[in-house]
Amino acid sequence: MKTDFFANISHEFRTPLTLILGPVEQMLDKAETQDKNRLLHIRRNARRLLQLVNQLLDLSKIDSGNVSLKVTSGDFVAFLKGLVMSFESLAERKGIALRFSVQPCEGSEPSQGSGKHFFDRDKIEKIFTNLLSNAFKFTHEGGMVSVHVVQINKCRKATAQPDKEEFVKPCMDISVTDTGEGIPAQQLPYIFDRFYQVDSSSQRTHGGTGIGLAMVKQLVELHYGSIRVISNEGKGTTFTISLPLGREHVHQSEFAENFQENEFVPDVQTESLELEFMSLKTDPDSVGKKEKNSKKRPAADRPILLIIEDNADVRAYIREQLETEYIIHEAADGKAGVAQAIEVIPDLVISDVMMPKMDGYEVCHTLKTDERTSHIPVILLTAKAGDEAKLAGLETGADDYILKPFRQQELAVRVRNLISLRRKLRQRFSTATVIKPSEIETTSMDREFLERAIAVVEENIGEEHFTAESLANTVAMSVSQLNRKLNALIDQPAGQLIRTMRLQRAAEMLAKKAGTVAEICYVVGFSDQANFTRSFKKQFGCSPSQYQKSHLK
């Protein structure tokens, strides 16, 4: 029943996917540049989904015994080399060296592409496409992925009795080696188990379903071969497959119907793989990237948004809707997102929940408990629809919570409302002559920060050379961070806050007749009386002497 269910549901998925991919292909031929990019995103992700559905379907067929070999003859080494070289552009994109080498058996010449072997091309392609895609996924820039073929006279054959070894010939030992992250020794026994993932946390760097290696093992054994793995954590992994490539072990029913020698060039589409790798790093050119658009607001008027999302297409989807109204910055994982938030101090953060290095909950908690970023509104995006997941997000201090899939218009409205609400809360402080932290309708951390900043200014109010830079150094922020923080809270940058507080102290002293206008001017840190008079009149609507006279009763 389970096998039938997988088969049926996989077929049900394939129908709408076909109806998506078909029209997309037709529209791509006539699309303009901007629409073409959107359609390419649709096609890439639909193909990725189709690939996953096909893997489920293949597993269900293997389980039910409906998969059999379809053997043809040809040069296995030439076929494998073509398959490996189809990953060349991906290797170049990731900055990884790709190597293919052949070691002939003793007494024979190296294969020049004319060897005659018997194998199922489709199964071999699926086996090595999975192994190579994993190798690239877990290997970092500057690393290497290599495929080494050893032609030997005999090799192990999978048998029902492990204590008995059977050998068939001729045979190939094919090793796929990477210099990637490696697999912990305690997890090696389980990597071929279906749906097993070495890293099952929400912060895992690499996606995956746990289907690929399980299918590889079953396909290798279906091909009368065996697979083994050696791995050193932090150094890399080698998968070695032993495959018999003669014809004596192949049953007559396992030869393809139109059995004949033909050359088959593998058509491996690495586009969906490239999508995965692209999504794990932010293109430096895309940070703050803005397309030419006459409808965009001037940069000075636009709030800054930070999008933290590990999927490149989702980032593009969000950016597409918001970039005309906002300045967009991007980060491809939680850790990089927090670093950018501290550096840029955006007006709002949109963060995915499940991300590598640091998940969305941690991102939100980190931002909300850091004095530099505690005021920034955070919207969390998640595919988890349960109330517990939503509650977990709100408990970290998230200001809003949106379920995937979401409509662009809904996200745009939520963003606009949050920024508008914050702007209204701080507008009343933009021209205030007295700043009271208790009136700030935000977190206790923000009130404490403002109280501390005001206390520092009051302590140095008579210091002529006490500036925004001085205040920033005292509160351990850069001037730009401090200005964006204060603008977000009271709509006044540091310099204006210092001047406001000096003038307020001057007004108090004038009302109490605590000295002459000239004396009070210098007491509150102004070195030029004319400048003091102009600033005072701008803030209070009258000159210092007029203000003093109005308070004499």
XYZ file of C-alpha atoms in Angstrom, residues 181-191 196 198 229-234 236-237:
21
model
C 33.501 18.479 4.941
C 33.598 14.725 5.433
C 31.188 12.548 7.409
C 31.530 11.837 11.157
C 32.621 8.225 11.758
C 29.594 7.429 13.941
C 27.235 8.380 11.104
C 28.896 6.458 8.275
C 26.879 3.232 8.885
C 23.609 5.086 8.282
C 24.275 7.241 5.215
C 18.709 9.762 6.718
C 23.851 13.651 8.515
C 32.662 4.732 1.575
C 35.691 6.120 3.409
C 35.519 9.547 5.031
C 37.649 11.761 7.264
C 35.728 14.564 8.936
C 37.054 17.906 7.756
C 36.825 14.709 2.542
C 34.992 11.588 1.401
